[in-house]
XYZ file of C-alpha atoms in Angstrom:
705
model
C 18.723 -22.152 -25.693
C 21.477 -20.376 -23.879
C 21.197 -17.420 -22.187
C 22.750 -14.269 -23.403
C 25.759 -14.060 -21.339
C 25.370 -10.303 -20.426
C 22.406 -10.780 -18.406
C 23.457 -13.769 -17.117
C 26.531 -12.549 -15.937
C 24.830 -9.572 -14.255
C 22.296 -11.454 -12.895
C 24.808 -13.054 -11.134
C 24.839 -9.678 -9.223
C 21.522 -9.700 -8.504
C 21.344 -13.770 -7.593
C 24.442 -12.830 -4.687
C 22.299 -9.871 -3.633
C 19.114 -12.549 -2.908
C 21.317 -14.153 -1.275
C 23.926 -11.915 1.165
C 20.021 -9.482 2.043
C 18.164 -12.181 2.171
C 15.766 -10.477 0.204
C 12.740 -12.054 0.129
C 11.493 -12.064 -3.625
C 8.225 -13.762 -4.744
C 6.743 -14.129 -7.608
C 2.620 -15.254 -8.529
C 0.705 -16.074 -11.561
C 3.760 -17.685 -13.461
C 0.779 -19.353 -15.359
C -0.443 -15.972 -16.958
C 2.568 -15.422 -18.839
C 1.528 -16.186 -22.404
C 3.709 -19.019 -24.028
C 4.880 -17.979 -27.701
C 3.230 -14.307 -27.983
C 4.680 -11.083 -28.122
C 4.323 -9.300 -24.764
C 4.234 -5.881 -23.646
C 4.734 -6.134 -19.242
C 2.508 -3.353 -17.346
C 3.445 -2.119 -13.823
C 2.993 0.117 -10.737
C 6.064 1.837 -9.868
C 7.035 2.384 -6.022
C 11.562 1.875 -6.791
C 14.333 1.907 -9.288
C 15.167 -1.204 -8.404
C 12.050 -2.152 -9.920
C 13.045 -1.487 -13.312
C 16.294 -3.989 -12.319
C 15.122 -6.557 -10.768
C 11.247 -6.745 -12.794
C 12.877 -7.500 -16.325
C 15.484 -9.861 -15.358
C 13.098 -11.584 -12.942
C 10.681 -12.055 -16.083
C 14.451 -13.188 -18.175
C 14.664 -15.933 -15.509
C 10.869 -17.371 -15.540
C 10.899 -16.564 -20.105
C 14.978 -17.476 -21.319
C 14.126 -14.435 -23.137
C 14.734 -10.459 -23.197
C 12.849 -7.605 -21.166
C 13.147 -4.599 -22.348
C 12.196 -1.480 -20.199
C 11.692 2.131 -20.315
C 14.129 3.871 -18.083
C 14.572 7.210 -15.892
C 17.882 8.750 -18.437
C 19.509 9.602 -14.799
C 19.463 5.564 -14.188
C 22.304 5.080 -17.300
C 24.993 7.226 -16.007
C 25.100 5.068 -12.702
C 26.390 2.265 -11.249
C 23.290 0.048 -12.650
C 24.048 1.464 -15.825
C 26.386 -1.378 -17.893
C 23.343 -3.356 -16.050
C 20.100 -1.995 -17.661
C 22.002 -1.831 -21.057
C 22.755 -5.488 -20.423
C 18.389 -6.325 -20.467
C 18.025 -3.708 -23.423
C 16.550 -0.952 -21.545
C 16.144 2.363 -23.453
C 16.302 5.669 -21.786
C 12.875 7.718 -21.573
C 14.444 10.616 -24.540
C 15.626 7.803 -27.083
C 14.353 8.820 -30.297
C 13.305 5.852 -31.162
C 12.490 4.512 -28.592
C 8.567 4.335 -29.436
C 9.143 2.512 -33.464
C 11.433 -0.085 -31.305
C 9.197 -1.307 -28.835
C 6.999 -1.444 -31.891
C 8.900 -3.809 -34.027
C 9.956 -5.941 -31.054
C 6.314 -6.459 -30.831
C 5.253 -7.465 -34.739
C 8.364 -9.756 -34.151
C 8.398 -11.064 -30.572
C 12.436 -10.693 -30.810
C 11.843 -8.960 -27.221
C 9.086 -8.529 -24.840
C 8.520 -4.506 -23.141
C 7.766 -3.835 -19.130
C 6.453 -0.241 -19.175
C 5.741 1.769 -15.990
C 2.332 3.333 -17.187
C 2.765 5.511 -13.850
C 5.450 7.377 -15.658
C 7.216 7.645 -12.392
C 7.640 6.985 -9.009
C 4.651 7.058 -7.337
C 6.432 7.810 -3.837
C 3.220 8.637 -2.122
C 0.725 5.127 -3.922
C -1.627 8.578 -3.828
C -4.279 7.207 -6.448
C -7.146 8.299 -7.516
C -10.046 7.775 -9.515
C -11.469 10.893 -12.298
C -14.518 9.507 -14.232
C -12.621 6.974 -16.908
C -8.585 7.602 -15.822
C -6.588 7.143 -13.580
C -4.490 10.122 -12.022
C -1.251 9.886 -10.227
C -1.215 12.883 -7.378
C 2.448 14.578 -6.741
C 2.445 17.453 -4.369
C -0.945 17.595 -4.429
C -1.054 17.662 -8.554
C -2.855 14.846 -10.643
C -1.503 13.512 -13.701
C -3.154 11.369 -15.596
C -1.859 7.399 -15.811
C -0.103 7.434 -19.409
C -1.246 5.624 -22.443
C 1.665 4.965 -24.122
C 1.782 0.914 -23.446
C -1.990 0.337 -24.867
C -1.090 2.229 -27.855
C 2.537 0.396 -28.046
C 0.204 -3.026 -27.594
C -2.391 -1.786 -30.539
C -0.688 -0.373 -32.993
C 1.818 -3.481 -33.403
C -0.960 -6.145 -33.711
C -2.535 -3.977 -36.273
C 0.739 -3.249 -37.879
C 0.957 -7.508 -37.670
C -2.675 -7.420 -38.987
C -1.973 -5.148 -41.898
C 1.280 -7.761 -42.777
C -0.790 -10.932 -42.843
C -3.247 -9.347 -44.849
C -0.950 -8.134 -47.076
C -1.714 -4.548 -46.677
C 1.876 -3.256 -45.867
C 2.620 -1.629 -49.347
C 6.662 -0.936 -48.904
C 7.752 -3.859 -46.748
C 11.555 -2.842 -47.502
C 10.472 0.448 -45.646
C 8.707 -1.186 -43.224
C 11.338 -3.500 -42.312
C 13.048 0.136 -41.833
C 11.197 1.835 -39.976
C 10.515 -0.370 -37.119
C 13.823 -2.466 -36.993
C 12.858 -5.582 -38.097
C 15.829 -6.454 -40.056
C 17.235 -8.833 -37.960
C 14.539 -10.987 -37.207
C 13.138 -13.477 -40.244
C 9.917 -13.857 -39.665
C 7.185 -11.082 -38.216
C 5.266 -13.487 -35.337
C 1.772 -14.497 -36.761
C 0.673 -14.853 -32.419
C -1.269 -11.287 -31.367
C 0.771 -8.710 -28.825
C -0.669 -10.164 -25.307
C -0.626 -7.108 -22.773
C 0.096 -8.191 -19.489
C -0.420 -6.169 -15.604
C 2.276 -7.613 -13.038
C 0.974 -6.175 -9.151
C 4.285 -4.978 -7.161
C 4.112 -5.246 -3.940
C 6.302 -4.618 -1.047
C 5.516 -5.878 2.760
C 6.927 -4.579 5.936
C 8.099 -1.225 4.266
C 10.263 0.386 6.893
C 12.395 3.613 7.532
C 15.766 3.759 9.069
C 19.671 3.465 8.964
C 21.467 0.653 7.360
C 24.573 -1.028 6.945
C 23.885 -0.494 3.069
C 23.225 3.492 3.962
C 25.726 3.942 5.867
C 28.206 1.965 3.342
C 27.433 4.396 0.963
C 27.430 7.673 2.628
C 30.875 6.619 3.247
C 32.326 5.907 0.416
C 29.943 8.619 -1.652
C 30.577 12.652 -1.547
C 27.578 15.092 -1.781
C 24.896 13.008 -2.206
C 21.422 15.160 -2.979
C 18.851 14.619 -0.873
C 16.262 13.207 -3.081
C 19.158 10.353 -3.851
C 19.315 9.835 0.273
C 15.469 9.097 0.134
C 15.096 6.805 -2.385
C 18.209 4.505 -0.955
C 16.774 4.881 2.545
C 13.199 3.187 1.598
C 15.045 0.727 -1.304
C 18.208 -0.267 1.345
C 15.727 -1.116 3.514
C 12.902 -3.255 0.958
C 15.897 -4.789 0.160
C 17.378 -5.857 4.080
C 13.373 -6.421 5.115
C 10.625 -6.422 2.425
C 9.600 -9.234 0.773
C 8.928 -8.089 -2.517
C 5.707 -9.741 -4.504
C 5.966 -10.175 -8.154
C 2.106 -10.523 -9.374
C 2.148 -11.765 -12.875
C -2.445 -10.798 -13.730
C -4.143 -12.347 -16.779
C -3.096 -11.116 -20.343
C -5.725 -8.920 -21.686
C -5.537 -10.109 -25.921
C -5.268 -7.141 -27.880
C -7.165 -9.073 -31.099
C -9.741 -9.268 -29.485
C -10.405 -5.577 -29.028
C -9.589 -5.325 -32.400
C -11.234 -7.810 -33.975
C -14.504 -5.584 -34.583
C -13.485 -3.106 -35.694
C -10.347 -4.016 -37.836
C -12.208 -4.194 -41.058
C -14.636 -1.364 -40.705
C -12.102 1.294 -39.846
C -8.940 1.364 -42.171
C -7.365 4.543 -40.118
C -5.059 3.122 -37.438
C -5.099 6.154 -35.107
C -8.806 6.659 -35.169
C -8.900 2.914 -33.915
C -5.958 3.475 -31.417
C -7.523 6.893 -29.629
C -10.798 4.945 -29.072
C -9.306 2.253 -26.928
C -5.964 2.917 -25.963
C -8.132 5.269 -22.357
C -10.857 2.160 -22.349
C -7.766 -0.023 -22.221
C -5.184 1.399 -19.969
C -8.146 2.257 -16.958
C -8.521 -1.593 -17.640
C -5.450 -2.976 -16.899
C -5.098 -0.850 -14.783
C -7.700 -1.344 -12.302
C -6.499 -4.417 -12.256
C -3.270 -4.367 -10.772
C -4.281 -1.958 -8.491
C -6.627 -3.803 -6.790
C -4.711 -7.294 -6.924
C -1.993 -5.313 -4.742
C -0.769 -8.454 -1.930
C -2.545 -6.832 0.495
C -0.603 -7.545 4.223
C -1.338 -7.280 7.438
C 0.280 -3.320 7.394
C -2.373 -2.429 5.121
C -5.667 -4.344 6.865
C -4.156 -2.144 10.308
C -3.836 1.665 9.247
C -7.308 0.905 7.116
C -9.247 0.314 10.031
C -7.627 3.115 12.303
C -8.575 5.816 9.602
C -11.752 4.346 8.677
C -12.336 4.204 12.850
C -15.353 7.090 13.202
C -14.284 7.863 16.767
C -10.796 9.256 18.193
C -10.290 6.517 20.929
C -11.006 2.196 20.195
C -10.250 -0.008 22.882
C -6.663 -2.257 22.399
C -9.232 -5.517 22.377
C -11.710 -4.295 20.233
C -8.855 -2.891 17.255
C -8.035 -6.057 17.150
C -10.791 -8.291 16.729
C -11.792 -5.768 14.034
C -8.534 -6.199 12.541
C -8.936 -10.241 12.370
C -12.390 -9.741 10.992
C -11.336 -7.521 8.064
C -8.444 -10.867 7.646
C -10.776 -13.412 7.615
C -12.485 -11.736 5.151
C -9.599 -10.890 2.611
C -9.778 -14.784 2.883
C -13.554 -15.439 1.912
C -13.902 -12.523 -0.931
C -10.416 -14.130 -2.317
C -8.170 -11.366 -2.354
C -4.587 -11.526 -2.782
C -2.829 -11.167 0.623
C 0.247 -12.266 2.729
C -0.103 -15.825 3.475
C 2.805 -15.844 5.826
C 1.343 -13.854 8.053
C -1.706 -15.920 8.156
C -0.695 -18.959 10.200
C -0.642 -17.842 13.700
C -2.281 -14.813 13.491
C -5.067 -15.857 16.098
C -2.415 -14.617 18.636
C -3.137 -11.430 17.980
C -7.353 -11.409 19.357
C -5.433 -14.392 21.685
C -4.316 -12.078 24.303
C -0.261 -12.449 23.764
C 1.730 -10.678 21.742
C 1.739 -10.675 17.646
C 5.226 -9.434 16.223
C 3.144 -7.480 12.852
C 0.649 -6.134 15.282
C 4.036 -5.013 17.962
C 5.803 -3.885 14.820
C 3.089 -1.368 12.743
C 2.053 -0.219 16.223
C 5.617 0.996 16.736
C 5.739 3.122 14.456
C 2.416 4.575 14.672
C 3.481 5.294 18.543
C 7.097 6.761 16.847
C 4.774 9.031 14.266
C 2.756 10.243 16.857
C -0.739 8.725 14.642
C -1.469 6.872 18.440
C -1.133 7.658 22.255
C -2.223 4.592 24.124
C -3.354 4.324 27.821
C -3.193 0.646 29.299
C -6.519 0.170 28.205
C -7.076 2.303 24.842
C -5.127 3.990 22.086
C -5.747 7.475 21.138
C -5.896 7.721 17.216
C -3.956 11.431 15.647
C -6.027 10.945 11.831
C -4.182 14.210 10.863
C -0.779 13.088 11.958
C -2.174 9.493 10.150
C -3.004 11.672 6.391
C 0.350 14.286 6.683
C 1.671 14.378 3.020
C 4.537 16.627 3.276
C 6.168 15.724 0.093
C 6.039 13.711 -2.719
C 10.315 13.447 -2.368
C 9.874 12.912 1.968
C 6.680 11.240 2.616
C 7.761 7.722 2.835
C 10.736 9.256 5.187
C 8.054 10.907 6.860
C 5.129 9.283 7.310
C 5.167 5.705 5.555
C 1.610 4.650 6.966
C -0.229 7.400 4.761
C 2.148 5.352 2.011
C 0.245 1.967 2.492
C -3.072 3.712 3.431
C -3.010 5.443 0.125
C -2.258 1.391 -1.451
C -5.682 0.372 -0.015
C -8.105 3.635 -0.222
C -8.354 2.755 -4.215
C -9.581 -0.689 -3.360
C -13.261 -0.410 -3.338
C -14.674 -3.626 -2.310
C -12.140 -3.949 0.854
C -12.812 -0.191 1.886
C -16.955 -1.189 1.855
C -16.009 -4.455 3.974
C -14.006 -2.028 6.817
C -16.449 0.504 6.922
C -18.585 -1.698 8.087
C -16.825 -3.229 10.655
C -15.913 0.061 11.976
C -19.592 1.402 12.275
C -20.223 -1.839 14.487
C -20.446 -1.461 18.190
C -17.978 -3.489 20.077
C -20.748 -6.135 21.407
C -21.725 -6.670 17.991
C -17.985 -6.738 16.709
C -17.967 -9.352 19.734
C -20.277 -11.628 18.510
C -19.498 -11.706 14.665
C -15.476 -13.368 16.389
C -17.042 -15.924 18.289
C -19.632 -16.982 15.267
C -16.143 -16.891 13.182
C -13.858 -18.631 15.162
C -16.732 -21.253 16.200
C -16.839 -21.694 12.735
C -13.714 -21.943 12.112
C -13.163 -24.633 14.283
C -15.767 -26.849 12.930
C -15.137 -26.335 9.688
C -11.371 -27.404 10.523
C -12.932 -30.612 12.103
C -14.965 -31.386 9.376
C -12.333 -30.268 6.561
C -9.594 -32.915 8.304
C -11.792 -35.955 9.236
C -13.189 -35.264 5.320
C -9.436 -35.445 3.992
C -8.554 -39.064 6.082
C -12.172 -40.184 5.904
C -11.709 -43.541 3.432
C -8.604 -44.304 5.759
C -9.951 -47.411 7.214
C -8.254 -46.630 11.403
C -10.784 -43.620 11.313
C -11.675 -42.577 14.158
C -15.498 -41.841 14.552
C -16.308 -38.872 14.030
C -17.695 -37.996 17.481
C -14.610 -38.801 19.068
C -13.497 -36.055 17.407
C -15.971 -33.593 18.098
C -14.792 -30.164 19.685
C -17.370 -30.567 22.934
C -19.432 -27.681 24.531
C -21.524 -29.218 27.836
C -23.257 -25.013 28.812
C -25.201 -24.466 31.789
C -26.683 -20.518 31.380
C -26.465 -20.080 34.775
C -22.277 -20.311 35.455
C -20.707 -17.502 34.118
C -17.668 -19.707 34.835
C -15.973 -21.525 32.459
C -13.697 -24.978 32.578
C -11.704 -25.767 29.383
C -9.990 -29.564 29.409
C -7.741 -30.457 27.484
C -6.378 -33.627 26.360
C -3.560 -35.482 25.520
C -1.254 -36.574 22.991
C -3.342 -38.797 20.047
C -6.080 -38.214 21.981
C -9.666 -36.716 21.982
C -12.149 -34.169 23.127
C -13.130 -37.708 24.183
C -10.752 -38.455 26.364
C -11.408 -35.685 28.581
C -15.785 -36.576 28.391
C -16.079 -38.173 31.907
C -14.595 -35.378 33.699
C -16.054 -32.664 31.743
C -19.721 -33.698 32.182
C -18.627 -34.276 35.891
C -17.396 -30.832 35.995
C -21.107 -29.227 34.391
C -23.212 -31.756 37.194
C -21.467 -28.501 39.278
C -23.606 -26.756 37.340
C -20.624 -25.020 35.146
C -20.101 -24.513 31.582
C -17.207 -26.963 29.851
C -15.384 -26.749 26.971
C -13.185 -29.601 25.375
C -11.995 -28.075 22.226
C -9.918 -30.142 19.542
C -5.889 -30.047 19.414
C -5.678 -30.259 15.755
C -4.210 -33.261 14.081
C -6.086 -35.538 16.654
C -9.387 -37.222 16.720
C -8.887 -38.930 13.174
C -5.935 -40.639 11.876
C -2.506 -40.545 13.416
C -1.047 -39.037 9.557
C -3.242 -36.181 10.156
C -0.796 -35.713 13.449
C 2.112 -36.448 11.728
C 1.931 -33.343 9.859
C 1.186 -31.325 12.768
C 3.386 -28.790 14.711
C 3.150 -27.808 18.529
C 2.646 -24.395 17.430
C -0.554 -25.802 15.622
C -2.245 -27.626 18.692
C -1.273 -24.186 20.669
C -2.788 -22.260 18.520
C -6.313 -24.818 18.325
C -5.678 -23.619 22.858
C -5.551 -19.758 22.078
C -8.877 -20.064 19.599
C -10.423 -22.040 22.620
C -9.448 -19.525 25.417
C -10.573 -16.505 22.744
C -13.872 -18.388 22.498
C -13.899 -18.629 25.951
C -13.259 -14.908 27.217
C -15.899 -13.436 24.638
C -18.861 -16.380 26.296
C -18.206 -16.579 30.219
C -16.157 -13.935 32.792
C -13.717 -16.558 34.461
C -11.932 -18.937 33.131
C -9.825 -22.108 34.097
C -7.719 -24.914 32.288
C -7.629 -28.122 32.910
C -4.926 -29.801 31.212
C -3.777 -34.128 31.259
C -0.410 -35.204 29.925
C -0.132 -32.968 27.061
C -2.563 -30.411 27.296
C -0.810 -29.753 30.291
C 1.892 -28.848 28.989
C -0.404 -26.140 26.722
C -2.251 -24.925 29.665
C 1.380 -24.460 31.333
C 2.054 -22.565 28.373
C -0.834 -20.225 28.021
C -0.188 -18.732 30.975
C 1.709 -16.608 29.657
C -1.643 -15.131 28.181
C -2.891 -11.731 29.468
C -6.671 -11.533 30.090
C -9.111 -10.761 33.087
C -10.906 -13.595 32.440
C -7.956 -15.932 33.581
C -8.058 -17.369 37.046
C -5.921 -20.689 37.658
C -4.576 -23.920 35.346
C -4.789 -27.326 37.346
C -2.400 -30.091 35.946
C -2.741 -33.762 35.421
C -0.459 -35.649 34.914
C 1.288 -33.041 32.967
C 4.130 -34.511 30.215
C 7.254 -32.895 31.127
C 9.180 -35.446 31.081
C 7.915 -39.465 29.840
C 8.634 -42.955 31.264
C 8.505 -44.427 27.731
C 11.450 -46.523 27.477
C 10.645 -46.152 23.310
C 10.595 -42.597 23.779
C 13.715 -41.680 25.617
C 15.507 -44.247 23.778
C 14.375 -45.873 20.519
C 13.247 -42.429 18.962
C 17.246 -40.543 19.049
C 18.196 -43.616 17.554
C 15.384 -44.023 14.869
C 15.997 -40.330 13.986
C 19.855 -41.475 13.237
C 18.601 -44.191 11.029
C 16.387 -42.599 9.234
C 18.870 -39.638 8.661
C 21.626 -42.463 7.430
C 19.345 -44.210 5.231
C 17.789 -40.560 3.503
C 22.029 -39.767 3.665
C 22.004 -42.453 0.839
C 18.761 -41.865 -0.678
C 17.604 -45.107 0.764
C 14.219 -43.514 1.909
C 12.199 -46.935 1.245
C 14.343 -48.336 4.644
C 12.939 -45.415 6.890
C 11.234 -46.067 10.029
C 8.159 -43.203 9.965
C 6.520 -44.399 13.464
C 6.406 -46.915 16.663
C 3.259 -48.922 17.745
C 1.636 -47.277 20.682
C -0.802 -50.217 22.815
C -2.822 -47.617 23.925
C -4.703 -47.899 26.972
C -7.570 -46.705 25.495
C -7.583 -47.845 21.865
C -10.838 -45.801 21.278
C -9.964 -43.201 21.921
C -6.360 -42.697 20.814
C -4.261 -43.361 17.960
C -2.353 -46.802 17.437
C 0.811 -45.572 16.021
C 3.392 -42.473 16.686
C 4.565 -40.639 13.394
C 8.384 -40.332 14.313
C 7.911 -35.954 13.492
C 4.915 -35.850 15.955
C 6.816 -37.381 18.710
C 9.359 -34.505 17.787
C 7.212 -32.004 18.048
C 6.178 -33.161 21.382
C 9.254 -33.156 22.507
C 9.516 -29.370 21.507
C 6.641 -28.350 23.025
C 8.508 -30.391 26.490
C 10.794 -28.211 26.471
C 9.549 -25.047 25.930
C 7.328 -25.687 28.614
C 9.965 -26.388 30.840
C 11.508 -23.031 30.190
C 8.705 -21.198 30.470
C 8.324 -22.424 33.808
C 10.027 -19.853 35.683
C 7.117 -16.829 34.483
C 4.124 -18.699 35.921
C 2.403 -17.068 38.401
C -0.720 -18.325 38.611
C -3.446 -20.140 40.992
C -2.396 -23.263 39.867
C -3.015 -27.020 41.320
C -0.734 -29.958 40.315
C -1.966 -33.543 40.242
C 0.412 -36.494 39.139
C -0.261 -40.361 39.074
C 2.405 -41.848 41.807
C 3.139 -45.076 39.458
C 2.511 -43.512 36.436
C 3.514 -46.086 33.797
C 3.729 -42.973 30.836
C 5.207 -39.698 32.304
C 7.995 -39.593 35.449
C 6.428 -37.985 38.583
C 9.600 -36.244 38.409
C 7.669 -33.950 36.382
C 5.266 -32.291 39.125
C 7.827 -31.432 41.375
C 9.676 -29.805 39.141
C 6.904 -27.800 37.984
C 5.835 -27.314 41.423
C 9.508 -25.938 42.251
C 10.150 -24.281 39.158
C 6.839 -21.866 39.219
C 6.651 -18.942 40.821
C 2.938 -18.757 41.893
C 2.068 -18.251 45.405
C -1.215 -20.114 45.085
C 0.062 -23.556 44.483
C -0.357 -26.831 45.734
C 0.662 -30.270 44.360
C -1.128 -33.127 44.642
C -0.028 -37.350 44.662
C -2.658 -40.128 43.902
C -1.967 -43.824 44.276
C -2.191 -44.417 40.696
C -0.783 -47.154 38.742
C -2.105 -46.223 35.397
C -1.555 -42.951 32.742
C -5.183 -42.026 31.907
C -6.697 -41.133 35.376
C -9.819 -38.631 34.314
C -11.240 -42.106 33.581
C -13.112 -44.375 34.524
C -14.287 -45.855 37.859
C -11.528 -45.033 40.650
C -11.756 -41.122 39.743
C -13.795 -40.254 43.088
C -10.858 -38.565 44.658
C -8.911 -37.129 41.632
C -12.386 -35.098 40.851
C -12.976 -33.931 43.926
C -9.814 -31.996 44.831
C -10.344 -30.875 41.256
C -13.711 -29.300 42.563
C -12.228 -28.032 45.752
C -9.352 -25.774 43.542
C -12.817 -24.471 40.868
C -14.742 -23.843 44.411
C -11.886 -22.230 45.794
C -11.062 -19.872 42.559
C -14.408 -19.085 41.893
C -14.508 -17.938 45.467
């Protein structure tokens, strides 16, 4: 079926806008759209663009026009033609109700209705008995039940038709404008709730706002406010259109239809309950993002000041509980959220904090944040709150989600020590579950390592308050650093050997990870160590040395120094230096002619310790290692931490020039370089380790003093 030319040509405008302005639009729950049923979509309402964007998105999915009731003023704007193309209807249309009912009876067109009745700029929604109430400048307006009326009435009329209760069919046709459709749809009318969510809601000047201001005179304040909000959404936000499970009208009516003859009595019996049901579903299925969690914790925290790390840890724990309790949330913000609590910059936090500081909702010193709840709760007016207090708008979105508020309250009432214990157990469980999940995924592979080889390891000593993190190398596992770890433990010092993601299982696991995944594994290990111990030293072997160098950008008081052993800044392996570029070129060549079966995915590895290391290197994994080498090299100039650099003189894998470059480029005042007469790469294990271990222990003792 060809698409209607009008909507298709108008849709080109939206396609172009989406590409030019990089509007990030995601539609979730497509499987919830009934295929053949007449549908009335119901959604929350925050911006004018929703009356354009959502019908267009639904049309693209269903290839069927979706009408919308829009404010009369919109039909006198630039978007008026587009609204008419998609079948929109002004609120004041005298034939509005009968047209909608007719479309739902025949299935000729679906409809989208915003039951809130207007844009809810403050998102201030509350429950009053069995109704939802929209607050506008302090006045409560009950959510409209018109959409429930349309859905129920259309189904009752359909039932009447198929039960031969329509006495004058021509009059019936004329009343509901159904002459053009030959058949009345047998399938029932279904109500499809939709939640429209925005992440990264921001205000401020932008080029779209400036452009409109230059070309239009006498722009009203309300229009300017809407333009600033919606232009920033187009330029900066992610828009999530979440389609929820449909509601059957026939299920509601099947028992009462035969008992009650008066349609109005039936509709009035169910319209309020039905409206509350689907609006509750809409509000509860907000796509929760980082801003929501940040502002909710700030709002519920019972004290006037809060330790910076304590705030971040509570936010992390609440975010973690979103997954456990099956909330809808912004998965894109999850990948590196460990950075929030691992003593370095986490951009979503820095961005929302900047707004809180600008609006005087938060003040800060080096250790604490000071909370100004009065500033946070300033409601301003319906038309100004989005510009003057966007954090209050974001807060209002989540205040209506009872379950989330209960979880948050349980966290903010806990003391700092209890939060730290909870965080520690959460992170240790994450580490354990990640390995178990990865191992389970590859358990049937013939070359999978013994489970104990890849498992993270702890060598605890109750007396010591120092912890040494020992990091294994590329394609290896915690087993690689076991001998070194046991030596350090014999000196009555705690040792922790985390597993870098993708390692300790099969080469195929490493193929699908990035250097950032390895770094996040170390980040989690550092947090675990700081929650248990007062001083932290990181020892990194080979690729572990790269990661330890990169981790020096973290700022935490427990950090004492690092030891890098045969750090893989430059490699001797001729296969990596020459064969990898050739293989990459070959793969690009065969892929370009669609001969993918000839692509080379890996090179064989004749490992020094084949029981521990993988027997092949996937090209993708080596490319990630190369990226890590570049990233680490760029960071050397920023390193000022105490450091011991150890390098085997005749390392066959790592070029000894790596150690000299590290020593020369770092800015550390306390730095030592030790070159050992060794011919192998894995010098941290075996019989010839005494000299190496003595150097390591000497550095540790110096740090401890």
